Coordinates of C-alpha atoms in Angstrom, one line a residue:
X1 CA 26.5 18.4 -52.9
X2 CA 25.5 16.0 -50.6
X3 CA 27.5 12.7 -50.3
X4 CA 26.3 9.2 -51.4
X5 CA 25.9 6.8 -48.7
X6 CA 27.8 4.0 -48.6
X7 CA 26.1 0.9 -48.9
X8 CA 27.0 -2.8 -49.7
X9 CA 27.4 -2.8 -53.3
X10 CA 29.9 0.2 -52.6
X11 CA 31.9 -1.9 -50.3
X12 CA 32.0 -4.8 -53.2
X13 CA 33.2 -2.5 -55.9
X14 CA 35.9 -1.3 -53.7
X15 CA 37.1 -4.6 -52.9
X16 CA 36.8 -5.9 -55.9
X17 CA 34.0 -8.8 -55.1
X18 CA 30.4 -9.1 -55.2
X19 CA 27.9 -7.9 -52.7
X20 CA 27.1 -11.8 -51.8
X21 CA 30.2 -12.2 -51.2
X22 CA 30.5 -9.1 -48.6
X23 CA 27.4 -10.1 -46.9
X24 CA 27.7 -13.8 -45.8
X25 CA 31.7 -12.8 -45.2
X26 CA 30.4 -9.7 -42.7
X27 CA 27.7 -12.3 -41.5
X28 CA 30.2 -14.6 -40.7
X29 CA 28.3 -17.1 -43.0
X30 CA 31.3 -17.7 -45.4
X31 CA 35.2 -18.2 -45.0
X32 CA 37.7 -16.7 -47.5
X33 CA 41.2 -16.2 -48.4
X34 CA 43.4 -13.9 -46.3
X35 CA 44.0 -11.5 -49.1
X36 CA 40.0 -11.3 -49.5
X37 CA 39.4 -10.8 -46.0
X38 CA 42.2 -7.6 -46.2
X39 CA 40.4 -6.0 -49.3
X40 CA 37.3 -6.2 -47.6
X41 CA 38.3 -5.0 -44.3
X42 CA 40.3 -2.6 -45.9
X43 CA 37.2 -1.3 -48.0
X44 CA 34.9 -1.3 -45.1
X45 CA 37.2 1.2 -42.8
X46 CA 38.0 3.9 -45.9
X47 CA 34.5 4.1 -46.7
X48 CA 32.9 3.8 -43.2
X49 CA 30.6 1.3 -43.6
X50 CA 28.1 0.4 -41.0
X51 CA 26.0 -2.1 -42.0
X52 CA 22.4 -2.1 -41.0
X53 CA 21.5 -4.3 -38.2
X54 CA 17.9 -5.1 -38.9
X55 CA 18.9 -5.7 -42.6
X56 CA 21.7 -8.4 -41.2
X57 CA 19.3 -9.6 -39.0
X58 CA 17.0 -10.7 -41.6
X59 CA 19.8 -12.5 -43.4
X60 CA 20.9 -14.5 -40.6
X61 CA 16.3 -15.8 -40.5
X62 CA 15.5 -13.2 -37.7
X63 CA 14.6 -9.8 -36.9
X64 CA 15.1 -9.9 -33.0
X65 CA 11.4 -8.8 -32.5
X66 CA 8.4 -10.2 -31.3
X67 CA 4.7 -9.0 -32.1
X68 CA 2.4 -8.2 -28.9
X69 CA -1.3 -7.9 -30.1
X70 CA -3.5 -7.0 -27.6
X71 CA -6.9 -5.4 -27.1
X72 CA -6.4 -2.3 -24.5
X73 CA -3.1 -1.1 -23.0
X74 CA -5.5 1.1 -21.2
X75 CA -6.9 -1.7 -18.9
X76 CA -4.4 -2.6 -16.7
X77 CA -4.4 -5.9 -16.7
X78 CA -3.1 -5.4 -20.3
X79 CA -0.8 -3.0 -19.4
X80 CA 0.8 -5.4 -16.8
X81 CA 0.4 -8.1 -19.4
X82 CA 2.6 -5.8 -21.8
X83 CA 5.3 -4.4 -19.5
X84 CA 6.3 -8.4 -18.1
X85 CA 6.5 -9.5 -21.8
X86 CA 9.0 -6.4 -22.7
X87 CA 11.1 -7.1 -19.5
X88 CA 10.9 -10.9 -20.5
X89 CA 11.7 -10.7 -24.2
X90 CA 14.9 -7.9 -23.1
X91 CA 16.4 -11.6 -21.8
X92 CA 16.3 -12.9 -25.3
X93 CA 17.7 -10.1 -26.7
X94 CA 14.6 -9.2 -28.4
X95 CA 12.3 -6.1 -28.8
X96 CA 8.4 -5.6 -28.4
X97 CA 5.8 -4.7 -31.8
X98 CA 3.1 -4.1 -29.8
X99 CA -0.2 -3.4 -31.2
X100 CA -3.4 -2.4 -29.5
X101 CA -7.0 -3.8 -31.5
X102 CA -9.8 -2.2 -29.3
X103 CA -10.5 -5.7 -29.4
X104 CA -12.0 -5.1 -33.6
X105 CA -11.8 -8.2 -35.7
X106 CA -10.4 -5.7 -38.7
X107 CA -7.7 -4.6 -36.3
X108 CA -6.7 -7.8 -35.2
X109 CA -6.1 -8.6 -38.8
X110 CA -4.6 -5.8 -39.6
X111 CA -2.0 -6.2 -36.4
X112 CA -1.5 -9.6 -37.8
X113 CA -0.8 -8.4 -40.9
X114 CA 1.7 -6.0 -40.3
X115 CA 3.6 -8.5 -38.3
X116 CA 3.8 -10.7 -40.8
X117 CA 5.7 -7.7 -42.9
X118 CA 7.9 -7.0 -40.2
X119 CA 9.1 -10.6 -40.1
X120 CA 8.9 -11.0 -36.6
X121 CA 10.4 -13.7 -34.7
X122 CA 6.9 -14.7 -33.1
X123 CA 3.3 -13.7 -32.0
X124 CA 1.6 -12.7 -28.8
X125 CA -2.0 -12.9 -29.4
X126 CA -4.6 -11.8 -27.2
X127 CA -8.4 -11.3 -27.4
X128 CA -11.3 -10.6 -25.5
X129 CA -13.8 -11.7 -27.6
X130 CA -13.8 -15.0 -30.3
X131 CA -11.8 -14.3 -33.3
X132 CA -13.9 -15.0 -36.4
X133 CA -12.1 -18.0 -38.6
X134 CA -10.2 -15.4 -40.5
X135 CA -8.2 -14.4 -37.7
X136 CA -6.9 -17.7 -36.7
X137 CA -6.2 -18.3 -40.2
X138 CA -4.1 -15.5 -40.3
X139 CA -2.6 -16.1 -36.9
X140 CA -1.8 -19.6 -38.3
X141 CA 0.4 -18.0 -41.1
X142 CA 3.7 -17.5 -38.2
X143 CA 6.0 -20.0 -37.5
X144 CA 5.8 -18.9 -33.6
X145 CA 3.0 -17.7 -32.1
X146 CA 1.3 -18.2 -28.4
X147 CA -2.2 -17.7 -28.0
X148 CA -2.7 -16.3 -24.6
X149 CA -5.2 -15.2 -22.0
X150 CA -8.5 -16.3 -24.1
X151 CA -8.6 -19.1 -26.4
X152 CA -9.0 -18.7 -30.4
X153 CA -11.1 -21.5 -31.8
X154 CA -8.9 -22.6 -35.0
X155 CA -5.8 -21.4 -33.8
X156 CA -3.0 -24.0 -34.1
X157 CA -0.6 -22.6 -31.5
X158 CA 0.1 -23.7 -28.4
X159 CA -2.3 -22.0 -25.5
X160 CA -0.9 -20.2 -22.1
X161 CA -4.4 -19.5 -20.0
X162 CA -5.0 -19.0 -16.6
X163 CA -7.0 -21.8 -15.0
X164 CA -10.5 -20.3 -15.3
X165 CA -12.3 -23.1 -13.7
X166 CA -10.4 -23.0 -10.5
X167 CA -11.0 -19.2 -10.6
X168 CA -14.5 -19.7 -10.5
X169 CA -13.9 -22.5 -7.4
X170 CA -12.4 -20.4 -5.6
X171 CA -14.3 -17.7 -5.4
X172 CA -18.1 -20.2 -5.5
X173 CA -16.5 -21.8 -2.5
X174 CA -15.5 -18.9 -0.2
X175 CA -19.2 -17.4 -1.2
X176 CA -20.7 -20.9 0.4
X177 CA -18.7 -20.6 3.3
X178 CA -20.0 -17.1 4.0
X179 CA -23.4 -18.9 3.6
X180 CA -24.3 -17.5 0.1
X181 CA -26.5 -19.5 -1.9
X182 CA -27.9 -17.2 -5.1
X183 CA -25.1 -15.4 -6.9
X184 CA -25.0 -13.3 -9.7
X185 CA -22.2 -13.3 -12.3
X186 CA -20.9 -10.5 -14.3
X187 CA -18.6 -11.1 -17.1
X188 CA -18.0 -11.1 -20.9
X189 CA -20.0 -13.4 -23.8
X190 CA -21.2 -16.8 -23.0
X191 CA -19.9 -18.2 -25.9
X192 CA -15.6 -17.0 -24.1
X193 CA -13.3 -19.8 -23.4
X194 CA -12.9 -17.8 -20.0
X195 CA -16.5 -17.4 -19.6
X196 CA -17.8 -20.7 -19.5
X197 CA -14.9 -22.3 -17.4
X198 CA -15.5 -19.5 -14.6
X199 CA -19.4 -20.2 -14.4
X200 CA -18.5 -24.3 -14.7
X201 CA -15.9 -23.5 -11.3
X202 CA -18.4 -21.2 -9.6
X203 CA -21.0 -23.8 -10.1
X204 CA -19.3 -26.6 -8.7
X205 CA -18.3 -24.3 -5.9
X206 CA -21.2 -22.9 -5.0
X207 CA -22.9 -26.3 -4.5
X208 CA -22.7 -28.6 -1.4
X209 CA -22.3 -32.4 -1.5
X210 CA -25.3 -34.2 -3.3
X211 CA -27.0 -31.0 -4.3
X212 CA -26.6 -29.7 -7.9
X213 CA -29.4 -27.3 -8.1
X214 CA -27.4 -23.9 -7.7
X215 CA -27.2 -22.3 -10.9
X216 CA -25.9 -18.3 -10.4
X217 CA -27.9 -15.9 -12.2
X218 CA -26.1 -14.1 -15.6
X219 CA -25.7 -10.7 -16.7
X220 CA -23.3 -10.6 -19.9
X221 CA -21.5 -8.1 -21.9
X222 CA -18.2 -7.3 -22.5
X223 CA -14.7 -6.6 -20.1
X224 CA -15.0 -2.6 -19.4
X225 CA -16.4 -0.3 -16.9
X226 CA -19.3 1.0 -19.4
X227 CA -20.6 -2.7 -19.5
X228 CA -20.1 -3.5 -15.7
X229 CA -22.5 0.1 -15.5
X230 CA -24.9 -1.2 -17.3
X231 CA -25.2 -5.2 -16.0
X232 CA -25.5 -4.0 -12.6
X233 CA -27.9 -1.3 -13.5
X234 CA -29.8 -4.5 -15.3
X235 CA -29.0 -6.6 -12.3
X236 CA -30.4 -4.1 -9.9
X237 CA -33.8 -3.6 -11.8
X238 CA -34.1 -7.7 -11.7
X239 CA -32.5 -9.1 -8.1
X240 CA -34.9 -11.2 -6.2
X241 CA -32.7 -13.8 -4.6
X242 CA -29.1 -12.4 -5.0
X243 CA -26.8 -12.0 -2.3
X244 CA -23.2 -11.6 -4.0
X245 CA -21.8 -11.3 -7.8
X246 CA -19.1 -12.7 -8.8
X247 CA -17.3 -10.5 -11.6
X248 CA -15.1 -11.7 -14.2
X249 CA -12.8 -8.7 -14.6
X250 CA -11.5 -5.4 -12.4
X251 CA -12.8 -3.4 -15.4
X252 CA -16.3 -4.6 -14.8
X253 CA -15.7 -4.4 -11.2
X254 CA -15.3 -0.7 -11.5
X255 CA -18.5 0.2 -13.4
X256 CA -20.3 -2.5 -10.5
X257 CA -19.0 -0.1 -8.0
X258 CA -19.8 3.3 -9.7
X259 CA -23.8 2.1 -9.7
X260 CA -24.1 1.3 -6.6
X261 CA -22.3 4.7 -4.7
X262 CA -24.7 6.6 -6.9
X263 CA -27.6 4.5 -6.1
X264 CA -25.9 4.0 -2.1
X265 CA -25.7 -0.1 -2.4
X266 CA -23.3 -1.0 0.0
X267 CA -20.7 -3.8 -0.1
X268 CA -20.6 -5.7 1.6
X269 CA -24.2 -5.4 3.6
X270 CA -26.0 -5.1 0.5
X271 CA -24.4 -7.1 -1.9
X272 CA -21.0 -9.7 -1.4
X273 CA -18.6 -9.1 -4.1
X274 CA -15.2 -11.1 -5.6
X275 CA -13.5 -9.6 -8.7
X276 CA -11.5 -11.8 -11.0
X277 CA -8.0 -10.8 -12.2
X278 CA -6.6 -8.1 -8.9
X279 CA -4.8 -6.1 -11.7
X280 CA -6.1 -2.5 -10.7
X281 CA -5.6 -1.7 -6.7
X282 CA -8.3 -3.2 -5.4
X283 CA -6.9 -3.1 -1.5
X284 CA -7.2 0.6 -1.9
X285 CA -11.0 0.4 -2.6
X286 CA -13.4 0.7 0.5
X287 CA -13.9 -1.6 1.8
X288 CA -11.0 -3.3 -0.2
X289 CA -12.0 -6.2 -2.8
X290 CA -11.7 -9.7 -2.6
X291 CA -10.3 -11.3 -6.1
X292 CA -9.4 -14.0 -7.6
X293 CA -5.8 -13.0 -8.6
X294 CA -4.2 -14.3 -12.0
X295 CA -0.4 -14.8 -11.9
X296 CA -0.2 -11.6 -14.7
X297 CA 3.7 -11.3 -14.8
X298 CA 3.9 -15.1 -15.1
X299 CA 1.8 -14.8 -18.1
X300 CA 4.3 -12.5 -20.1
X301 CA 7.3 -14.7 -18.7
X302 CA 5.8 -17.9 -20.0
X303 CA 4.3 -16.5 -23.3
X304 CA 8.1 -15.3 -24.0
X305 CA 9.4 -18.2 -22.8
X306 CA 7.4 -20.6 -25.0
X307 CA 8.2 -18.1 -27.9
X308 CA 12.2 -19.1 -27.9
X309 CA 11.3 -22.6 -26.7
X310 CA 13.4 -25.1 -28.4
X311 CA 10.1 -27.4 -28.1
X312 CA 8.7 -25.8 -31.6
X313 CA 10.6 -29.0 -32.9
X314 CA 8.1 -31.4 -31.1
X315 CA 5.7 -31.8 -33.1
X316 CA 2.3 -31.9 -30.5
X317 CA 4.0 -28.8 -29.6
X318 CA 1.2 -26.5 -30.9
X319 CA -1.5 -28.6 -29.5
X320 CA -0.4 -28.1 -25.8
X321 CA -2.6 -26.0 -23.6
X322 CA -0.6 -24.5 -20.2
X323 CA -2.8 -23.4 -17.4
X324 CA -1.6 -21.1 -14.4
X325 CA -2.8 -21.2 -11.0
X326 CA -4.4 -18.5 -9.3
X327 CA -5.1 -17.1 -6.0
X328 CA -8.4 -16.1 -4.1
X329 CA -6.8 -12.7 -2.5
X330 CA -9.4 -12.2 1.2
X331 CA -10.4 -8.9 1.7
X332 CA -13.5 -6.9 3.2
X333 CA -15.8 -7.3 0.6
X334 CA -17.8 -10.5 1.5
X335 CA -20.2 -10.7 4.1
X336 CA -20.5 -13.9 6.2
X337 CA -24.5 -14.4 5.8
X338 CA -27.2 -16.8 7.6
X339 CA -27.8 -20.0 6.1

């Protein structure tokens, strides 16, 4: 026959109290006479009890988990993203949900929702698209949460992004300096957060003092190699003018890169080329790829960070957008041009 486990009501019958009464004492939520304290101790060791530490957890108003939601663990600026949340969230003695939505608005509800069932102590939330109402409404439903990466319109949480704009500086400006003029950029939908701060940066870089009439040339899909395959097959069937591209992820990057070896466009004779994000190994490339770099590790230290912040209490503490710095990494694959 096989034995019944103990559980808490067990305990309380053999000590002769209620189950409250054994829960908020072994929670250390509720002081009691000596003589209690010995029945229940005494209960506890003959039957073996070993009470369940999620289940106490919840009692005590947290389950010591946080909820990741992102789109692809397979691109690795997402894995990066992942692996510095887990090693920052280890520091506050908390574990990683994480949940991958192939960027799908159902999925992303559906990682919301299971979230919410798991009681987690907060939300990571990452897109790469923009969340239809529905999923900032949901979003909206935690106590905690940190929208990160790519805004959500609707969304009251408080924002960790990296600073687009200067992104799209950076990498306008050092195309100017190599005497560039008419640039093409690759990158995601025009109607991204992310988006329209890079081409706003690369703009204002791109043009000289008192002119204003450089305006790079678009080619928009989505973050992944299949979409940088087909923009620069689109590109490459329209140039005229172009002289460099400006990509707004690695993953696009790479599909960029596959056309042109098949078709034998060289970088940088043919075509200049930055990348935004340096998540993959672009050194390794040839020639290696200048990027603008985001600060990736910061990203999960500060999302975490913001998580446990003692802040929440402020209350303007949801409206606050933090932006991170990047870098312009130089590499090989700009070409200084005539002017």
């Amino acid at each position: 026959m096989m034995k019944s486990r103990t559980n808490l009501k067990t305990v309380a019958g053999e000590a002769g109290v209620s189950s409250t009464t054994v829960s908020r004492y072994l929670n250390g939520t509720l002081e009691l006479p000596e003589a209690t304290r010995e029945r229940i101790n005494a209960a506890v060791i003959k039957l073996n009890y070993h009470p369940n530490p999620h289940a106490r957890r919840l009692s005590l108003g947290r389950s010591d988990t946080i909820a990741v939601i992102l789109p692809d663990i397979a691109n690795p600026f997402f894995a990066k993203l992942a692996a510095a949340i887990e090693l920052a969230a280890t520091a506050h003695n908390s574990m990683v949900l994480l949940h991958a939505t192939f960027n799908k608005s159902d999925r992303e509800l559906e990682a919301l929702k299971r979230a919410s069932q798991n009681r987690v102590d907060g939300v990571v939330f990452v897109t790469n698209r923009t969340p239809e109402a529905e999923v900032a409404q949901q979003l909206n439903e935690f106590s905690r949460a940190v929208i990160l990466d790519e805004d959500v319109p609707g969304g009251v949480a408080p924002r960790l992004l990296c600073d687009n704009e200067q992104g799209g500086m950076l990498a306008g400006q050092h195309l100017r300096e190599a005497g560039h003029r008419h640039v093409a950029y690759f990158g995601g939908g025009i109607d991204l957060h992310s988006t329209q701060k890079r081409l706003t940066g690369l703009q204002h870089g791109l043009t000289e003092a008192g002119r204003s009439d450089i305006t790079p040339t678009l080619f928009l899909g989505d973050h992944s190699p299949t979409s940088g395959r087909e923009l620069a097959e689109r590109f490459l069937s329209q140039v005229e003018q172009e002289t460099a591209i400006f990509s707004g992820s690695d993953e696009l990057t790479v599909g960029i890169l596959e056309v042109f070896k098949e078709r034998g466009i060289r970088i940088p004779e043919d075509f200049s080329l930055i990348s935004f994000d340096d998540a993959r190994s672009l050194h390794l490339f040839s020639p290696a790829v200048t990027a603008v770099r985001q600060p990736v590790d910061l990203l999960g230290t500060r999302a975490v960070d913001i998580l446990f912040s003692p802040e929440w209490e402020n209350s303007d503490f949801t409206s606050r957008t933090e932006l991170l710095p990047v870098e312009l990494i130089e590499r090989g694959s700009v070409e200084h041009i005539g002017q």
